[in-house]
Short mmCIF file of C-alpha atoms in Angstrom, two decimals:
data_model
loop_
_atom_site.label_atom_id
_atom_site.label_comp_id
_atom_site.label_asym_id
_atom_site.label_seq_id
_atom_site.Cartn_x
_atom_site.Cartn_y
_atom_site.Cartn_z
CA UNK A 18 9.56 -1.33 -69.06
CA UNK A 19 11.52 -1.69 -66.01
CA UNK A 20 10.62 0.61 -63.16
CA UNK A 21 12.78 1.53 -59.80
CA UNK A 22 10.48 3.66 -57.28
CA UNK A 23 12.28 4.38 -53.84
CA UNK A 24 10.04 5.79 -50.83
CA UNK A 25 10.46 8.23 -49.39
CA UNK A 26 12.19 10.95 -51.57
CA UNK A 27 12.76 12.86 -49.04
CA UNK A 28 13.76 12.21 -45.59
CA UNK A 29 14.21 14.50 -42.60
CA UNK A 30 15.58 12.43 -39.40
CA UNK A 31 17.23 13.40 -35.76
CA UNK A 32 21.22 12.29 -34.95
CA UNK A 33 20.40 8.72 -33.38
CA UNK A 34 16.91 7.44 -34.86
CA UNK A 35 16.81 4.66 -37.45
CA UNK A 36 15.31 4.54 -40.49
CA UNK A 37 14.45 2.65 -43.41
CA UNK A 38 14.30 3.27 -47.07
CA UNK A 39 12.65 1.00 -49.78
CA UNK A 40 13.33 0.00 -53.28
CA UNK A 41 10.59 -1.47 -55.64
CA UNK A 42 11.14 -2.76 -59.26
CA UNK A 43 8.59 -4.13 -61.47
CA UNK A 44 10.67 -7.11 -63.45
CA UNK A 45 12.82 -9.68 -62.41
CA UNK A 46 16.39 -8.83 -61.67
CA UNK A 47 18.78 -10.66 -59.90
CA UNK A 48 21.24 -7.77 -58.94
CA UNK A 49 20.95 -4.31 -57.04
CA UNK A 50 23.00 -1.49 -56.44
CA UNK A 51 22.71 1.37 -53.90
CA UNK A 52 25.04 4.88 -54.16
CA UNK A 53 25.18 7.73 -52.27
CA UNK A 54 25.50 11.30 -53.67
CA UNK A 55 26.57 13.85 -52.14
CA UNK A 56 25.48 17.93 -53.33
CA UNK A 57 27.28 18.52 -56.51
CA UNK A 58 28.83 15.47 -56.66
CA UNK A 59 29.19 12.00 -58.07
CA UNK A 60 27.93 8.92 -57.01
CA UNK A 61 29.93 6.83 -54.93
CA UNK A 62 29.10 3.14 -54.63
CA UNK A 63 27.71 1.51 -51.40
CA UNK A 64 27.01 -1.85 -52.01
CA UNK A 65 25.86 -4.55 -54.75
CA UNK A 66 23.70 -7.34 -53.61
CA UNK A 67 23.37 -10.08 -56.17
CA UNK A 68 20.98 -12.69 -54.61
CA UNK A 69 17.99 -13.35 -52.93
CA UNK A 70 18.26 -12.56 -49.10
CA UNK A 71 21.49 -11.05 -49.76
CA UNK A 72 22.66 -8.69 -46.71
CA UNK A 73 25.31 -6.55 -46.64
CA UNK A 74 26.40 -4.18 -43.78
CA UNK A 75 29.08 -0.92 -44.31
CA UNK A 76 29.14 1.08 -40.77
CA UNK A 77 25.34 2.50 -39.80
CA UNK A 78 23.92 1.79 -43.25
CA UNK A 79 22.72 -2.15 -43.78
CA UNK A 80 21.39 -3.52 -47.10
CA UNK A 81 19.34 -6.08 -47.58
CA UNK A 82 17.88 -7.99 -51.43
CA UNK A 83 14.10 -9.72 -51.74
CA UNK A 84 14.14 -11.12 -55.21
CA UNK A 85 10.84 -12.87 -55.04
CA UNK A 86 8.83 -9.42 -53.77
CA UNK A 87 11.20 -6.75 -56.07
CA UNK A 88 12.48 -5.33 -52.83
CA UNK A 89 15.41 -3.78 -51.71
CA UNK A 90 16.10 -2.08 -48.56
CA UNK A 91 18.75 0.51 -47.07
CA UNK A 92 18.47 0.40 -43.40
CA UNK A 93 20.03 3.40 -41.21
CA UNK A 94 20.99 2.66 -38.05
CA UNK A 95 21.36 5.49 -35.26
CA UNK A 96 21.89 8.58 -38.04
CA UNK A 97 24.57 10.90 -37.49
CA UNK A 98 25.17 14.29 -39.43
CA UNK A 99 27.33 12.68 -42.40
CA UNK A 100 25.17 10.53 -43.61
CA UNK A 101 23.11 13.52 -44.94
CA UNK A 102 23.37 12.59 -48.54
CA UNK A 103 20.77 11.35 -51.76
CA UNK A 104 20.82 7.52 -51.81
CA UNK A 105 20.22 5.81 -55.01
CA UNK A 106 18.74 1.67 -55.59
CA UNK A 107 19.65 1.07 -59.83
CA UNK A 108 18.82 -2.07 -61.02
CA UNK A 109 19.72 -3.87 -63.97
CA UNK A 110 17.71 -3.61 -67.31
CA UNK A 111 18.99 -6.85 -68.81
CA UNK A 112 20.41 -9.95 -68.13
CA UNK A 113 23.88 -8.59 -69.90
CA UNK A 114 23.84 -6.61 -66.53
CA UNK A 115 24.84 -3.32 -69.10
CA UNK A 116 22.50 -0.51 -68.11
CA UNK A 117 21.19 0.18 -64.67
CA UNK A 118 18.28 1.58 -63.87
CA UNK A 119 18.08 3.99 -61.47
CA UNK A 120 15.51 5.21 -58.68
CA UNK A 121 14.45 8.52 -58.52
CA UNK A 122 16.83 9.02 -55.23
CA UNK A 123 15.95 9.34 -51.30
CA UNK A 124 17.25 13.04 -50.23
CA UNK A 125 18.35 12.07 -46.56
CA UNK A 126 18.94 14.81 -43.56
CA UNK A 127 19.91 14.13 -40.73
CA UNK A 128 19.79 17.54 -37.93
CA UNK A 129 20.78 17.25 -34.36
CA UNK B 1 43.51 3.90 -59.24
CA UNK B 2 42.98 8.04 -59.80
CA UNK B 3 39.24 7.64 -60.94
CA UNK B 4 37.17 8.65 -63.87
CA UNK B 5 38.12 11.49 -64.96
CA UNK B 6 35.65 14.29 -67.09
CA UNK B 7 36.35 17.31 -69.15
CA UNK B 8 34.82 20.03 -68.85
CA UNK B 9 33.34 20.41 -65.54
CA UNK B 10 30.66 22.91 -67.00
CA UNK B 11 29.96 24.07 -70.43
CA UNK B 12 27.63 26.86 -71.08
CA UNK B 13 26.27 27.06 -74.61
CA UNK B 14 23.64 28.89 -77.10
CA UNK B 15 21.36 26.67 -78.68
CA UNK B 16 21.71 25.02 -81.86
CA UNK B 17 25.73 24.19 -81.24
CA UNK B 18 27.39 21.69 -80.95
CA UNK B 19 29.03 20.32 -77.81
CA UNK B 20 32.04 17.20 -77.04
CA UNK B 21 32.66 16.20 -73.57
CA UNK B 22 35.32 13.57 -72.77
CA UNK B 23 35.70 11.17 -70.69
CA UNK B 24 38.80 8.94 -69.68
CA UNK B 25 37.79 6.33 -67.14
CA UNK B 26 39.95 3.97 -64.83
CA UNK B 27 42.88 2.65 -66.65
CA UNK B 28 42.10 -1.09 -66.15
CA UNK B 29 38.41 -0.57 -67.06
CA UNK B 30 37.32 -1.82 -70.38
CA UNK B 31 33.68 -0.71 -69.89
CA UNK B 32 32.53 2.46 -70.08
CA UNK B 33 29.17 4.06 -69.99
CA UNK B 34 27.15 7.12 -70.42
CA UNK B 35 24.34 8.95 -68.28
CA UNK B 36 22.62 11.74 -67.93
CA UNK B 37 21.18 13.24 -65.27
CA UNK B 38 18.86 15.93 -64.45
CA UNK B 39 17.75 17.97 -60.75
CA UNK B 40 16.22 15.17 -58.81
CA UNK B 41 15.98 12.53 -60.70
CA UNK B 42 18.18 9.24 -60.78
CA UNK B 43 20.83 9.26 -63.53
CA UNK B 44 19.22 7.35 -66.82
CA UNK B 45 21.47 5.24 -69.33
CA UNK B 46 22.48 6.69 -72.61
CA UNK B 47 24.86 4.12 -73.93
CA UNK B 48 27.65 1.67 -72.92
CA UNK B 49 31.16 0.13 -74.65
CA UNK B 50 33.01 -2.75 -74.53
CA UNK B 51 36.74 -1.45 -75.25
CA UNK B 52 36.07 0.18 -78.52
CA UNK B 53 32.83 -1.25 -79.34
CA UNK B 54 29.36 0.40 -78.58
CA UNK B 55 27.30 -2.31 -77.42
CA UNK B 56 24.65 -0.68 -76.32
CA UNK B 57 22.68 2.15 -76.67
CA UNK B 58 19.29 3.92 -74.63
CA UNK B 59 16.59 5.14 -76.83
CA UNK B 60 17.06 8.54 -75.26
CA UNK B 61 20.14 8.85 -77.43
CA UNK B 62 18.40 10.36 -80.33
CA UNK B 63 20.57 10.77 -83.36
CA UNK B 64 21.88 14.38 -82.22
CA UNK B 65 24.05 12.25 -79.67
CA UNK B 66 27.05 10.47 -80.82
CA UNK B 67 29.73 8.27 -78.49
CA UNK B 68 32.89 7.07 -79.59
CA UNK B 69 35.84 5.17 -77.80
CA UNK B 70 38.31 5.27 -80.88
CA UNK B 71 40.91 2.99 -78.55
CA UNK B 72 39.02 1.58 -75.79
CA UNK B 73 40.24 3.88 -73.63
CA UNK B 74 38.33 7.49 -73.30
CA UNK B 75 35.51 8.50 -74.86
CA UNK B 76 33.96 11.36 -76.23
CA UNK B 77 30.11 12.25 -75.91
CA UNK B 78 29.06 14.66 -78.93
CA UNK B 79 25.97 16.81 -78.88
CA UNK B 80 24.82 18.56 -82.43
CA UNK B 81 22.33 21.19 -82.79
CA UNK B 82 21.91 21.36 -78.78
CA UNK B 83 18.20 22.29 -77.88
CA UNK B 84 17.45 23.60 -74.47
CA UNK B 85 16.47 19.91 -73.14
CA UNK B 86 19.84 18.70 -73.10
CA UNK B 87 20.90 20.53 -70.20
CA UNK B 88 21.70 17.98 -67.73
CA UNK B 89 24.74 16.94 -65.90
CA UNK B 90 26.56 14.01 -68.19
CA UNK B 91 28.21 11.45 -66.36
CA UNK B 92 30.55 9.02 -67.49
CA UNK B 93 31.24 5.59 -65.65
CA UNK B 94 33.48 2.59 -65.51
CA UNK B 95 33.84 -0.37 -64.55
CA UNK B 96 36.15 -3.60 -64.89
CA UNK B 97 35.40 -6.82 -67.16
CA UNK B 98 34.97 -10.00 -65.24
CA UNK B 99 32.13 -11.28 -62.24
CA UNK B 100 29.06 -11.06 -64.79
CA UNK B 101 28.94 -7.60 -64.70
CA UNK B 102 28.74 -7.59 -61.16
CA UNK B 103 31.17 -4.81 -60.58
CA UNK B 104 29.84 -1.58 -59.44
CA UNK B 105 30.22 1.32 -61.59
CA UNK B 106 32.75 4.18 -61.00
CA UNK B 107 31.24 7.62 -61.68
CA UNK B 108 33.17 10.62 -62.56
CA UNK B 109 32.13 13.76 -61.80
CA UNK B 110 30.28 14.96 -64.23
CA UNK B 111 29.88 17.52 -67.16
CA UNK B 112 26.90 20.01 -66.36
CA UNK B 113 25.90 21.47 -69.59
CA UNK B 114 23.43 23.81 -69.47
CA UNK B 115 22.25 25.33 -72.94
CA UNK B 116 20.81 28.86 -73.25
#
């Protein structure tokens, strides 16, 4: 059974400080996708990374794919207020790519 | 492109009805899925089509839950008999064929059914 863990779950940082959030699976996938929620709403996608060493880079938020350890990270680079959101790593269950699997979500805040 | 778009927004109902949400995703997007998602957790996979076909389905859609896509273009989501565990926020998704299933998938917004 495929599993998605993401540390922390929750995450309390200042306006300006990095951070960095992590993404485990236990089988081999070769894609992974990170969205952001915001309270009471839908997901909203950030970015899909579908190879090894993949990076990809949107504003303060950087993602980055490890196929050969099962990691994924989402790097947050000098937080400001709007990024206060739950980020979610999903993964893919099969190789038909068809159903994603999703992390349990990182609840980020960011307070000045 | 005006999103995926899902009806209602909140149903409230007694247990033991029945429920139907619908769901009419981004014109251009053949595939369309189902989730479910509850406080703090990550949404989890119900069941996905291929225009009109249901290709897929999760084995948490026990055989109270039916899906159809009649034309390949919205969907309905069908609930029978709804116990108090089914109350969840529903979320419907799309995305476009082509790229090995690559695309990311567009949520909508969500049905919260909550059953009393």
């Amino acid at each position: 059974e495929l599993k998605v863990e993401q540390n922390p779950l929750f995450l309390s940082m200042q306006e300006g400080k990095n951070y960095t959030i992590y993404c485990n699976y236990s089988t081999t996938s070769d894609r992974l996708y990170w969205y952001r929620q915001d309270p009471g709403k839908s997901l909203e996608s950030l970015f899909v990374l579908l190879s090894n060493g993949a990076v990809k880079q949107e504003g303060r938020l950087m993602a980055s794919l490890d196929t050969k350890a099962r990691l994924s990270t989402l790097h947050i680079t000098a937080a400001v207020h709007d990024l206060s959101a739950t980020y979610f790593c999903a993964v893919n269950l099969n190789q038909a790519g068809t159903a994603l699997i999703f992390g349990k979500g990182t609840t980020l805040s960011v307070s000045s | 492109d005006t999103g995926v778009s899902q009806n209602p927004r909140h149903k409230i109902t007694k247990r033991g009805q029945n429920v139907t949400f619908r769901c009419d995703p981004i014109s251009e997007h053949n595939r369309l899925y189902w989730y479910r998602q509850t406080l703090g957790q990550g949404p989890e996979f119900l069941t996905y089509f291929q225009n009109e076909a249901q290709l897929e389905k999760s084995r948490l859609l026990s055989d109270r839950f039916s899906a159809e896509r009649p034309k390949g273009s919205f969907s309905t989501l069908e609930i029978q008999r709804t116990e108090q565990g089914d109350s969840a926020m529903y979320l419907c998704a799309s995305s476009r064929q082509g790229g090995g299933f690559t695309s990311p998938l567009h949520f909508g917004n969500g049905t919260r059914l909550t059953v009393t």
